Amino acid sequence: MAQRRRGERRVETVGSGVAELVGDPDRTSGWTLLLDGAPQSHVDLADPTYLEFEYIRRMAAALDLIAPAGAPLRVLHLGGGALTLPRYVAATRPGSPQRVVEIDGPLIELVRRALPWDPKAKLRVRVGDAREAVTGMRDDGYDVVIVDVFAGSRTPAHLASVEFMHEVARVLAPTGWLIANVADGPPLRYARTQVATIRAALPQACLVADAAVLRGRRFGNLVVLAGRTPPPVAELSRRAAGDWFPGRVETDLDRFTSGRPPATDIDALPSPAPPEGLFSARP
């Protein structure tokens, strides 16, 4: 599908709803994946280092800064979509062994057919539930775990508990990092609880987001970088401030969480639904 007609669109029913692949009018090899009308991924088949979505750019900045440039990393991606970040890691850190866990098998098959990735990449894709997959993995197996899982437009509750975060911490190397995408809006109750939940397992953390999102003024994505050693705050702050979509790094997470306790399997909730009409400006 790299060579396409302007405005080309492909629609298929997959396990999680209706998937649409929409050609990027500005990039001849670019595609946006939507699920039930909500944008999920953007990829450029000719240039996997091109990243369209602001929260993906922030996650990629964290990936760039947690290890020397070009050094391979063992990366586990929970949530696949169109495999934007696995493609990015393969391009920027050649030889990185990567595993993707995605629950929607038909979606992965659509992406495999329509948006094929580099066959030389050390990339394995497994169809299954993210929590079940992590529970069966060995200790210290990954340098990075990326959590970006959505059922429709919401993160499932069983991936928002401290029990799950302890499993993620277990499969991380001692110097490893969790990079998580948290979607929330005013008054950020879910995000505050999620940061407290993550820090219960991986205490050294920071947040990167649009300033308006951090202040609880609009719905958006907050990227959490968490581990057992201090994150690269200064470098991440420079990258966030100078990006196409300027963001801010928050380090005072005691203040941000406002004393909220971690969520447990008993009381964890899915992330809130986006406001109606948020994705009305469709590609």
C-alpha angles and dihedrals in degrees: 000000000000090000108055145151119261111270095016114165131184122196127192136161111241133175096279099042138282115347122202127190108201124189116239107241091210100046120046093209096039126109136180120210116211127186115201088341096308116117109242107167144359122203135177107207092200095046116028090179090067107098120188105180117077097223091049089053089054092049090049091050089056090049090051094052106042094072137020113286113276096008112137117249131196101235131187115195116198103198121028115196107159091338096250097158096040088055090048093051091047090053099043099034106033115202095027111148107227135183125194123199114197124166096206107080096179090052091053090049090051091051091045091054101037103030105027118190129220107291089211091063115106090235127143123185121203125190111221149087113306096226095046090049094050092047090060096049126102124254121270093008100137141048092203134023115193115199112197104141124153132172097204102320098333134079110236117249095237088065092052101064133100090239089061092046091053088054090051090049090050094057092046122093113247089261094038129123139224116213111191134181112217119186119200145133139205125359090017096222093146094046093048091051092046093052090051089048094050093046091054086069102025108026102184105079149139137189129230121195146126109292092239091054092049090051091052095246099124143009116268149118126298117195116213120202110191137167143128097277129055113283121237093262100163095050093042091050091053092049093047094048094048098044127112085253103040114220140177132234116226117202103164093086095158087065092041094053092046093208096305113158122234116269117248133202087265098055107018115128133201116255115273120270114256116256115274111268095021091124097036093114094077127187 
